[in-house]
Amino acid sequence: MRRMSKTFRAWKIDDPLLLPVTAQDFVAKNHLAPFVLSVVRDELDLAKIMSCDASEKGQPPFHPVMMTTLLLYGYCCGIHSSRRMAKACRERVDFMSIVALDPPDFRTIADFRKRHLQDLRELFAQVLKLCDKAGLVKLGHVAIDGSKIRASASKHKAMSYGRMEARARELEAEVDRWLASAEAA
């Protein structure tokens, strides 16, 4: 009895690509990475970071929009360490799409964060406010223990000015915690 041989799809691991692909093609359009990139590019004012004088020695620095996007996306993914971000830039396609296959090393990421710490704090607070306004984010922790509590959601639907100011302080405190965690890492 003769067995039919199974055919497989061609595996072209060593073939060069004939058409250039962009780094953005690595992730879906509705993925978080392109969203964060578009927010940083289009919605944030990076004038303070862009105007910072860089040393004329050595290689040209990485683009500040890319570095800001990398830090913000890393924080969104729960990665605060510059070493882990650098590793993700080499191993994860979502990070590769942000750095366009040209990953910075961990020292570059850490130095950028140190040099622009105050400006980044302000930018991240802007991002959190944008996300909060769009209903995309809720800060805090979720713990489920099975307790039943009485709730009335309609009481807290309307926000007073005092509550909005308190919410803004919560957002700024969250950014401070992120940056402190990143600095410690």
Short mmCIF file of N, CA and C in Angstrom, two decimals:
data_model
loop_
_atom_site.label_atom_id
_atom_site.label_comp_id
_atom_site.label_asym_id
_atom_site.label_seq_id
_atom_site.Cartn_x
_atom_site.Cartn_y
_atom_site.Cartn_z
N MET A 1 0.84 -1.17 0.00
CA MET A 1 0.00 0.00 0.00
C MET A 1 0.89 1.24 0.00
N ARG A 2 0.61 2.15 -0.88
CA ARG A 2 1.42 3.35 -1.03
C ARG A 2 0.82 4.49 -0.19
N ARG A 3 1.70 5.18 0.58
CA ARG A 3 1.24 6.30 1.41
C ARG A 3 1.42 7.61 0.66
N MET A 4 0.46 8.46 0.81
CA MET A 4 0.56 9.79 0.20
C MET A 4 1.45 10.65 1.09
N SER A 5 2.36 11.34 0.49
CA SER A 5 3.21 12.20 1.31
C SER A 5 2.49 13.52 1.54
N LYS A 6 2.60 13.98 2.73
CA LYS A 6 1.95 15.24 3.11
C LYS A 6 2.80 16.39 2.61
N THR A 7 2.17 17.38 2.05
CA THR A 7 2.91 18.57 1.63
C THR A 7 2.67 19.67 2.66
N PHE A 8 3.70 20.46 2.84
CA PHE A 8 3.64 21.53 3.82
C PHE A 8 3.81 22.87 3.10
N ARG A 9 3.35 23.87 3.73
CA ARG A 9 3.55 25.23 3.23
C ARG A 9 5.04 25.51 3.23
N ALA A 10 5.51 26.21 2.23
CA ALA A 10 6.94 26.51 2.13
C ALA A 10 7.38 27.38 3.31
N TRP A 11 8.49 26.98 3.89
CA TRP A 11 9.06 27.73 5.02
C TRP A 11 10.27 28.47 4.50
N LYS A 12 10.13 29.75 4.28
CA LYS A 12 11.16 30.55 3.61
C LYS A 12 11.95 31.37 4.61
N ILE A 13 12.50 30.69 5.59
CA ILE A 13 13.19 31.41 6.67
C ILE A 13 14.47 32.10 6.20
N ASP A 14 15.12 31.56 5.20
CA ASP A 14 16.38 32.14 4.74
C ASP A 14 16.23 32.99 3.49
N ASP A 15 15.02 33.08 2.94
CA ASP A 15 14.81 33.87 1.73
C ASP A 15 14.73 35.35 2.08
N PRO A 16 15.39 36.18 1.30
CA PRO A 16 15.26 37.62 1.55
C PRO A 16 13.87 38.11 1.15
N LEU A 17 13.43 39.16 1.80
CA LEU A 17 12.15 39.75 1.44
C LEU A 17 12.33 40.58 0.18
N LEU A 18 11.43 40.39 -0.77
CA LEU A 18 11.55 41.11 -2.03
C LEU A 18 10.93 42.50 -1.95
N LEU A 19 9.90 42.63 -1.15
CA LEU A 19 9.26 43.93 -0.97
C LEU A 19 9.56 44.44 0.42
N PRO A 20 9.89 45.70 0.54
CA PRO A 20 10.18 46.21 1.88
C PRO A 20 8.91 46.25 2.73
N VAL A 21 9.05 45.81 3.96
CA VAL A 21 7.94 45.91 4.90
C VAL A 21 8.28 47.00 5.89
N THR A 22 7.28 47.59 6.46
CA THR A 22 7.53 48.58 7.49
C THR A 22 7.46 47.88 8.84
N ALA A 23 8.09 48.48 9.81
CA ALA A 23 8.05 47.91 11.16
C ALA A 23 6.62 47.90 11.69
N GLN A 24 5.78 48.80 11.22
CA GLN A 24 4.39 48.87 11.67
C GLN A 24 3.59 47.66 11.20
N ASP A 25 4.06 46.97 10.16
CA ASP A 25 3.36 45.78 9.67
C ASP A 25 3.45 44.59 10.62
N PHE A 26 4.30 44.68 11.63
CA PHE A 26 4.48 43.57 12.56
C PHE A 26 3.30 43.39 13.51
N VAL A 27 2.57 44.44 13.76
CA VAL A 27 1.44 44.36 14.69
C VAL A 27 0.17 44.84 14.00
N ALA A 28 -0.96 44.38 14.50
CA ALA A 28 -2.24 44.76 13.93
C ALA A 28 -2.50 46.24 14.15
N LYS A 29 -3.32 46.81 13.29
CA LYS A 29 -3.64 48.24 13.39
C LYS A 29 -4.35 48.58 14.69
N ASN A 30 -5.11 47.63 15.24
CA ASN A 30 -5.86 47.89 16.48
C ASN A 30 -5.09 47.48 17.73
N HIS A 31 -3.81 47.18 17.60
CA HIS A 31 -2.96 46.83 18.74
C HIS A 31 -2.63 48.09 19.54
N LEU A 32 -2.23 47.91 20.79
CA LEU A 32 -1.91 49.05 21.66
C LEU A 32 -0.69 49.83 21.18
N ALA A 33 0.30 49.15 20.60
CA ALA A 33 1.55 49.83 20.20
C ALA A 33 1.30 50.94 19.18
N PRO A 34 0.58 50.71 18.08
CA PRO A 34 0.32 51.82 17.16
C PRO A 34 -0.54 52.92 17.77
N PHE A 35 -1.42 52.54 18.69
CA PHE A 35 -2.25 53.53 19.36
C PHE A 35 -1.38 54.47 20.21
N VAL A 36 -0.48 53.89 20.99
CA VAL A 36 0.41 54.71 21.83
C VAL A 36 1.28 55.60 20.95
N LEU A 37 1.79 55.04 19.86
CA LEU A 37 2.61 55.82 18.94
C LEU A 37 1.83 57.00 18.38
N SER A 38 0.59 56.78 17.97
CA SER A 38 -0.20 57.88 17.40
C SER A 38 -0.52 58.93 18.46
N VAL A 39 -0.75 58.51 19.70
CA VAL A 39 -1.01 59.48 20.77
C VAL A 39 0.22 60.35 21.00
N VAL A 40 1.39 59.72 21.07
CA VAL A 40 2.62 60.49 21.32
C VAL A 40 2.91 61.42 20.14
N ARG A 41 2.75 60.91 18.93
CA ARG A 41 3.04 61.72 17.74
C ARG A 41 2.06 62.88 17.57
N ASP A 42 0.77 62.60 17.74
CA ASP A 42 -0.26 63.55 17.33
C ASP A 42 -0.88 64.36 18.47
N GLU A 43 -0.89 63.82 19.68
CA GLU A 43 -1.64 64.46 20.75
C GLU A 43 -0.78 65.18 21.78
N LEU A 44 0.47 64.79 21.92
CA LEU A 44 1.30 65.35 22.98
C LEU A 44 2.22 66.43 22.44
N ASP A 45 2.50 67.39 23.30
CA ASP A 45 3.42 68.46 22.96
C ASP A 45 4.80 68.07 23.49
N LEU A 46 5.68 67.69 22.58
CA LEU A 46 7.03 67.24 22.96
C LEU A 46 8.08 68.33 22.77
N ALA A 47 7.65 69.57 22.74
CA ALA A 47 8.58 70.68 22.47
C ALA A 47 9.73 70.73 23.47
N LYS A 48 9.45 70.52 24.75
CA LYS A 48 10.51 70.59 25.76
C LYS A 48 11.54 69.48 25.55
N ILE A 49 11.08 68.29 25.24
CA ILE A 49 12.00 67.17 25.03
C ILE A 49 12.77 67.35 23.72
N MET A 50 12.10 67.83 22.68
CA MET A 50 12.74 68.00 21.38
C MET A 50 13.80 69.10 21.42
N SER A 51 13.62 70.10 22.28
CA SER A 51 14.54 71.22 22.30
C SER A 51 15.78 70.97 23.17
N CYS A 52 15.82 69.85 23.85
CA CYS A 52 16.95 69.54 24.73
C CYS A 52 18.21 69.36 23.90
N ASP A 53 19.26 70.01 24.34
CA ASP A 53 20.54 69.90 23.63
C ASP A 53 21.16 68.53 23.86
N ALA A 54 21.53 67.88 22.79
CA ALA A 54 22.22 66.60 22.87
C ALA A 54 23.71 66.84 22.59
N SER A 55 24.51 65.98 23.10
CA SER A 55 25.95 66.09 22.89
C SER A 55 26.27 65.88 21.41
N GLU A 56 27.23 66.62 20.92
CA GLU A 56 27.65 66.49 19.53
C GLU A 56 28.60 65.30 19.35
N LYS A 57 29.05 64.72 20.45
CA LYS A 57 29.99 63.60 20.38
C LYS A 57 29.23 62.31 20.15
N GLY A 58 29.90 61.35 19.55
CA GLY A 58 29.33 60.02 19.38
C GLY A 58 28.27 59.95 18.31
N GLN A 59 27.49 58.88 18.36
CA GLN A 59 26.43 58.65 17.38
C GLN A 59 25.28 59.63 17.60
N PRO A 60 24.51 59.92 16.55
CA PRO A 60 23.33 60.76 16.74
C PRO A 60 22.36 60.08 17.71
N PRO A 61 21.65 60.86 18.51
CA PRO A 61 20.74 60.26 19.48
C PRO A 61 19.50 59.68 18.80
N PHE A 62 18.81 58.79 19.51
CA PHE A 62 17.55 58.26 19.03
C PHE A 62 16.52 59.39 19.04
N HIS A 63 15.53 59.27 18.17
CA HIS A 63 14.50 60.31 18.06
C HIS A 63 13.70 60.38 19.36
N PRO A 64 13.48 61.58 19.90
CA PRO A 64 12.75 61.72 21.16
C PRO A 64 11.32 61.18 21.12
N VAL A 65 10.65 61.26 19.97
CA VAL A 65 9.29 60.71 19.85
C VAL A 65 9.34 59.20 20.05
N MET A 66 10.33 58.55 19.43
CA MET A 66 10.47 57.10 19.58
C MET A 66 10.78 56.72 21.02
N MET A 67 11.70 57.44 21.65
CA MET A 67 12.08 57.13 23.02
C MET A 67 10.91 57.36 23.98
N THR A 68 10.16 58.44 23.78
CA THR A 68 9.00 58.72 24.62
C THR A 68 7.94 57.64 24.43
N THR A 69 7.70 57.25 23.18
CA THR A 69 6.73 56.19 22.89
C THR A 69 7.17 54.89 23.53
N LEU A 70 8.45 54.58 23.43
CA LEU A 70 8.98 53.35 24.03
C LEU A 70 8.74 53.32 25.53
N LEU A 71 9.06 54.40 26.21
CA LEU A 71 8.86 54.44 27.66
C LEU A 71 7.38 54.33 28.02
N LEU A 72 6.54 55.08 27.33
CA LEU A 72 5.12 55.05 27.63
C LEU A 72 4.53 53.68 27.35
N TYR A 73 4.90 53.08 26.22
CA TYR A 73 4.39 51.75 25.90
C TYR A 73 4.92 50.70 26.89
N GLY A 74 6.17 50.83 27.27
CA GLY A 74 6.72 49.91 28.27
C GLY A 74 5.95 49.98 29.56
N TYR A 75 5.63 51.19 30.01
CA TYR A 75 4.85 51.35 31.24
C TYR A 75 3.45 50.78 31.08
N CYS A 76 2.86 50.96 29.90
CA CYS A 76 1.52 50.40 29.64
C CYS A 76 1.55 48.87 29.73
N CYS A 77 2.67 48.28 29.37
CA CYS A 77 2.82 46.82 29.41
C CYS A 77 3.33 46.33 30.76
N GLY A 78 3.56 47.23 31.70
CA GLY A 78 4.04 46.84 33.01
C GLY A 78 5.54 46.63 33.06
N ILE A 79 6.26 47.14 32.08
CA ILE A 79 7.72 47.01 32.05
C ILE A 79 8.30 48.36 32.42
N HIS A 80 8.94 48.43 33.59
CA HIS A 80 9.50 49.68 34.06
C HIS A 80 11.02 49.71 33.99
N SER A 81 11.65 48.57 33.95
CA SER A 81 13.10 48.47 33.94
C SER A 81 13.64 48.76 32.54
N SER A 82 14.69 49.58 32.46
CA SER A 82 15.29 49.88 31.16
C SER A 82 15.93 48.63 30.55
N ARG A 83 16.44 47.74 31.37
CA ARG A 83 17.01 46.50 30.84
C ARG A 83 15.92 45.62 30.21
N ARG A 84 14.79 45.54 30.87
CA ARG A 84 13.70 44.72 30.31
C ARG A 84 13.11 45.36 29.06
N MET A 85 13.06 46.69 29.03
CA MET A 85 12.58 47.36 27.81
C MET A 85 13.54 47.09 26.65
N ALA A 86 14.84 47.19 26.92
CA ALA A 86 15.83 46.93 25.87
C ALA A 86 15.71 45.49 25.37
N LYS A 87 15.51 44.56 26.29
CA LYS A 87 15.34 43.15 25.90
C LYS A 87 14.07 42.97 25.07
N ALA A 88 12.99 43.63 25.47
CA ALA A 88 11.74 43.54 24.72
C ALA A 88 11.90 44.12 23.32
N CYS A 89 12.73 45.15 23.18
CA CYS A 89 12.97 45.75 21.85
C CYS A 89 13.68 44.78 20.92
N ARG A 90 14.41 43.83 21.48
CA ARG A 90 15.10 42.82 20.67
C ARG A 90 14.27 41.57 20.44
N GLU A 91 13.28 41.31 21.32
CA GLU A 91 12.58 40.02 21.29
C GLU A 91 11.09 40.09 20.96
N ARG A 92 10.45 41.22 21.19
CA ARG A 92 9.00 41.30 21.01
C ARG A 92 8.66 42.19 19.82
N VAL A 93 7.79 41.68 18.94
CA VAL A 93 7.47 42.44 17.73
C VAL A 93 6.72 43.73 18.03
N ASP A 94 5.95 43.78 19.10
CA ASP A 94 5.25 45.03 19.40
C ASP A 94 6.26 46.13 19.74
N PHE A 95 7.31 45.81 20.48
CA PHE A 95 8.35 46.79 20.77
C PHE A 95 9.19 47.07 19.53
N MET A 96 9.44 46.03 18.72
CA MET A 96 10.20 46.23 17.48
C MET A 96 9.48 47.21 16.56
N SER A 97 8.15 47.17 16.56
CA SER A 97 7.41 48.09 15.70
C SER A 97 7.57 49.53 16.15
N ILE A 98 7.80 49.74 17.43
CA ILE A 98 8.01 51.11 17.94
C ILE A 98 9.42 51.61 17.62
N VAL A 99 10.42 50.76 17.82
CA VAL A 99 11.81 51.19 17.60
C VAL A 99 12.28 50.96 16.17
N ALA A 100 11.39 50.46 15.31
CA ALA A 100 11.69 50.25 13.89
C ALA A 100 12.94 49.39 13.69
N LEU A 101 13.02 48.32 14.47
CA LEU A 101 14.12 47.34 14.37
C LEU A 101 15.50 47.93 14.68
N ASP A 102 15.53 49.06 15.35
CA ASP A 102 16.80 49.68 15.76
C ASP A 102 16.73 49.91 17.27
N PRO A 103 16.95 48.83 18.05
CA PRO A 103 16.72 48.93 19.50
C PRO A 103 17.81 49.70 20.24
N PRO A 104 17.41 50.60 21.12
CA PRO A 104 18.40 51.25 21.98
C PRO A 104 18.82 50.30 23.09
N ASP A 105 20.02 50.51 23.62
CA ASP A 105 20.44 49.67 24.74
C ASP A 105 19.86 50.24 26.04
N PHE A 106 20.00 49.48 27.12
CA PHE A 106 19.36 49.86 28.38
C PHE A 106 19.91 51.16 28.93
N ARG A 107 21.19 51.45 28.72
CA ARG A 107 21.76 52.69 29.22
C ARG A 107 21.15 53.91 28.53
N THR A 108 20.92 53.78 27.23
CA THR A 108 20.31 54.86 26.47
C THR A 108 18.90 55.15 26.98
N ILE A 109 18.14 54.10 27.24
CA ILE A 109 16.78 54.25 27.77
C ILE A 109 16.83 54.91 29.14
N ALA A 110 17.70 54.41 30.02
CA ALA A 110 17.81 54.95 31.37
C ALA A 110 18.27 56.41 31.35
N ASP A 111 19.25 56.73 30.50
CA ASP A 111 19.74 58.11 30.42
C ASP A 111 18.66 59.06 29.89
N PHE A 112 17.91 58.60 28.90
CA PHE A 112 16.82 59.43 28.37
C PHE A 112 15.79 59.71 29.46
N ARG A 113 15.46 58.68 30.21
CA ARG A 113 14.47 58.85 31.29
C ARG A 113 15.00 59.83 32.35
N LYS A 114 16.26 59.68 32.74
CA LYS A 114 16.84 60.59 33.74
C LYS A 114 16.88 62.03 33.25
N ARG A 115 17.30 62.20 32.00
CA ARG A 115 17.47 63.54 31.44
C ARG A 115 16.13 64.27 31.31
N HIS A 116 15.06 63.54 31.04
CA HIS A 116 13.76 64.17 30.77
C HIS A 116 12.71 63.79 31.81
N LEU A 117 13.12 63.49 33.01
CA LEU A 117 12.19 62.97 34.02
C LEU A 117 11.02 63.91 34.27
N GLN A 118 11.28 65.18 34.47
CA GLN A 118 10.18 66.12 34.76
C GLN A 118 9.25 66.28 33.56
N ASP A 119 9.83 66.38 32.37
CA ASP A 119 9.01 66.52 31.16
C ASP A 119 8.16 65.27 30.93
N LEU A 120 8.74 64.10 31.17
CA LEU A 120 8.00 62.84 31.01
C LEU A 120 6.86 62.75 32.01
N ARG A 121 7.09 63.21 33.21
CA ARG A 121 6.03 63.20 34.24
C ARG A 121 4.82 63.99 33.74
N GLU A 122 5.08 65.17 33.18
CA GLU A 122 3.99 66.00 32.65
C GLU A 122 3.31 65.33 31.45
N LEU A 123 4.09 64.73 30.56
CA LEU A 123 3.51 64.06 29.39
C LEU A 123 2.67 62.86 29.79
N PHE A 124 3.16 62.06 30.74
CA PHE A 124 2.41 60.88 31.15
C PHE A 124 1.12 61.26 31.86
N ALA A 125 1.16 62.36 32.58
CA ALA A 125 -0.08 62.83 33.21
C ALA A 125 -1.07 63.26 32.13
N GLN A 126 -0.58 63.90 31.06
CA GLN A 126 -1.45 64.26 29.94
C GLN A 126 -2.07 63.02 29.30
N VAL A 127 -1.26 61.98 29.13
CA VAL A 127 -1.75 60.76 28.52
C VAL A 127 -2.83 60.12 29.39
N LEU A 128 -2.58 60.05 30.68
CA LEU A 128 -3.58 59.46 31.56
C LEU A 128 -4.88 60.26 31.55
N LYS A 129 -4.76 61.57 31.48
CA LYS A 129 -5.97 62.39 31.41
C LYS A 129 -6.72 62.16 30.10
N LEU A 130 -5.98 62.03 28.99
CA LEU A 130 -6.62 61.72 27.71
C LEU A 130 -7.34 60.39 27.76
N CYS A 131 -6.67 59.37 28.30
CA CYS A 131 -7.27 58.04 28.39
C CYS A 131 -8.46 58.03 29.34
N ASP A 132 -8.34 58.74 30.44
CA ASP A 132 -9.44 58.82 31.39
C ASP A 132 -10.64 59.51 30.76
N LYS A 133 -10.38 60.58 30.02
CA LYS A 133 -11.45 61.31 29.34
C LYS A 133 -12.14 60.43 28.30
N ALA A 134 -11.37 59.58 27.63
CA ALA A 134 -11.93 58.68 26.61
C ALA A 134 -12.53 57.42 27.22
N GLY A 135 -12.40 57.26 28.53
CA GLY A 135 -12.95 56.07 29.18
C GLY A 135 -12.14 54.80 28.93
N LEU A 136 -10.85 54.97 28.63
CA LEU A 136 -10.00 53.83 28.29
C LEU A 136 -9.24 53.25 29.48
N VAL A 137 -9.23 53.95 30.60
CA VAL A 137 -8.39 53.50 31.69
C VAL A 137 -9.09 53.73 33.02
N LYS A 138 -8.83 52.83 33.93
CA LYS A 138 -9.23 53.00 35.31
C LYS A 138 -8.02 52.63 36.15
N LEU A 139 -7.67 53.50 37.08
CA LEU A 139 -6.50 53.26 37.90
C LEU A 139 -6.89 52.50 39.15
N GLY A 140 -5.97 51.73 39.66
CA GLY A 140 -6.21 51.01 40.90
C GLY A 140 -6.03 49.52 40.73
N HIS A 141 -6.36 48.80 41.77
CA HIS A 141 -6.22 47.35 41.77
C HIS A 141 -7.59 46.72 41.90
N VAL A 142 -7.73 45.54 41.35
CA VAL A 142 -8.98 44.79 41.45
C VAL A 142 -8.71 43.57 42.30
N ALA A 143 -9.54 43.39 43.30
CA ALA A 143 -9.43 42.20 44.15
C ALA A 143 -10.81 41.59 44.28
N ILE A 144 -10.89 40.30 44.05
CA ILE A 144 -12.18 39.61 44.12
C ILE A 144 -12.12 38.59 45.25
N ASP A 145 -13.02 38.76 46.21
CA ASP A 145 -13.03 37.82 47.32
C ASP A 145 -14.42 37.23 47.57
N GLY A 146 -15.38 37.56 46.74
CA GLY A 146 -16.71 36.99 46.88
C GLY A 146 -17.63 37.75 47.81
N SER A 147 -17.17 38.85 48.39
CA SER A 147 -18.02 39.62 49.28
C SER A 147 -19.12 40.31 48.49
N LYS A 148 -20.28 40.43 49.10
CA LYS A 148 -21.38 41.14 48.47
C LYS A 148 -21.57 42.45 49.20
N ILE A 149 -21.54 43.52 48.43
CA ILE A 149 -21.72 44.84 49.03
C ILE A 149 -22.81 45.57 48.26
N ARG A 150 -23.51 46.44 48.96
CA ARG A 150 -24.55 47.22 48.34
C ARG A 150 -23.91 48.37 47.56
N ALA A 151 -24.41 48.62 46.38
CA ALA A 151 -23.82 49.67 45.56
C ALA A 151 -24.92 50.45 44.85
N SER A 152 -24.62 51.68 44.59
CA SER A 152 -25.52 52.53 43.81
C SER A 152 -24.64 53.34 42.86
N ALA A 153 -24.52 52.88 41.65
CA ALA A 153 -23.62 53.51 40.69
C ALA A 153 -24.06 54.91 40.31
N SER A 154 -25.35 55.17 40.34
CA SER A 154 -25.83 56.47 39.87
C SER A 154 -25.38 57.62 40.77
N LYS A 155 -25.10 57.36 42.04
CA LYS A 155 -24.66 58.42 42.94
C LYS A 155 -23.34 59.04 42.48
N HIS A 156 -22.48 58.24 41.92
CA HIS A 156 -21.14 58.71 41.60
C HIS A 156 -20.94 58.96 40.11
N LYS A 157 -22.01 58.93 39.34
CA LYS A 157 -21.87 59.19 37.91
C LYS A 157 -21.44 60.63 37.65
N ALA A 158 -22.07 61.56 38.33
CA ALA A 158 -21.73 62.97 38.15
C ALA A 158 -20.54 63.32 39.04
N MET A 159 -19.56 63.99 38.44
CA MET A 159 -18.36 64.36 39.19
C MET A 159 -18.39 65.84 39.51
N SER A 160 -18.15 66.17 40.74
CA SER A 160 -18.05 67.57 41.13
C SER A 160 -16.65 68.07 40.78
N TYR A 161 -16.47 69.39 40.82
CA TYR A 161 -15.15 69.95 40.56
C TYR A 161 -14.13 69.45 41.58
N GLY A 162 -14.55 69.32 42.80
CA GLY A 162 -13.65 68.80 43.83
C GLY A 162 -13.20 67.39 43.52
N ARG A 163 -14.14 66.55 43.06
CA ARG A 163 -13.82 65.17 42.72
C ARG A 163 -12.91 65.11 41.49
N MET A 164 -13.15 66.01 40.52
CA MET A 164 -12.29 66.05 39.34
C MET A 164 -10.87 66.44 39.72
N GLU A 165 -10.72 67.40 40.63
CA GLU A 165 -9.39 67.80 41.08
C GLU A 165 -8.71 66.66 41.83
N ALA A 166 -9.49 65.95 42.64
CA ALA A 166 -8.93 64.79 43.36
C ALA A 166 -8.50 63.72 42.37
N ARG A 167 -9.29 63.52 41.31
CA ARG A 167 -8.95 62.53 40.28
C ARG A 167 -7.66 62.93 39.56
N ALA A 168 -7.51 64.22 39.29
CA ALA A 168 -6.28 64.70 38.65
C ALA A 168 -5.08 64.44 39.53
N ARG A 169 -5.23 64.66 40.85
CA ARG A 169 -4.13 64.38 41.79
C ARG A 169 -3.82 62.88 41.81
N GLU A 170 -4.88 62.03 41.74
CA GLU A 170 -4.66 60.57 41.68
C GLU A 170 -3.85 60.19 40.45
N LEU A 171 -4.19 60.80 39.31
CA LEU A 171 -3.46 60.51 38.07
C LEU A 171 -2.00 60.93 38.19
N GLU A 172 -1.76 62.11 38.75
CA GLU A 172 -0.38 62.57 38.93
C GLU A 172 0.38 61.68 39.90
N ALA A 173 -0.29 61.21 40.95
CA ALA A 173 0.35 60.31 41.91
C ALA A 173 0.69 58.98 41.25
N GLU A 174 -0.19 58.50 40.37
CA GLU A 174 0.07 57.25 39.65
C GLU A 174 1.30 57.40 38.76
N VAL A 175 1.42 58.52 38.06
CA VAL A 175 2.60 58.78 37.23
C VAL A 175 3.85 58.82 38.10
N ASP A 176 3.78 59.49 39.25
CA ASP A 176 4.93 59.54 40.15
C ASP A 176 5.34 58.15 40.61
N ARG A 177 4.35 57.29 40.90
CA ARG A 177 4.66 55.90 41.32
C ARG A 177 5.33 55.14 40.18
N TRP A 178 4.85 55.33 38.94
CA TRP A 178 5.47 54.66 37.80
C TRP A 178 6.92 55.08 37.65
N LEU A 179 7.14 56.38 37.69
CA LEU A 179 8.50 56.88 37.50
C LEU A 179 9.41 56.48 38.66
N ALA A 180 8.89 56.45 39.87
CA ALA A 180 9.70 56.00 41.01
C ALA A 180 10.04 54.52 40.87
N SER A 181 9.07 53.75 40.42
CA SER A 181 9.32 52.32 40.21
C SER A 181 10.35 52.11 39.11
N ALA A 182 10.25 52.90 38.03
CA ALA A 182 11.21 52.78 36.96
C ALA A 182 12.60 53.21 37.43
N GLU A 183 12.68 54.26 38.21
CA GLU A 183 13.96 54.73 38.73
C GLU A 183 14.59 53.69 39.64
N ALA A 184 13.75 53.04 40.46
CA ALA A 184 14.27 52.00 41.37
C ALA A 184 14.75 50.79 40.59
N ALA A 185 14.04 50.47 39.50
CA ALA A 185 14.44 49.30 38.70
C ALA A 185 15.73 49.60 37.98
#
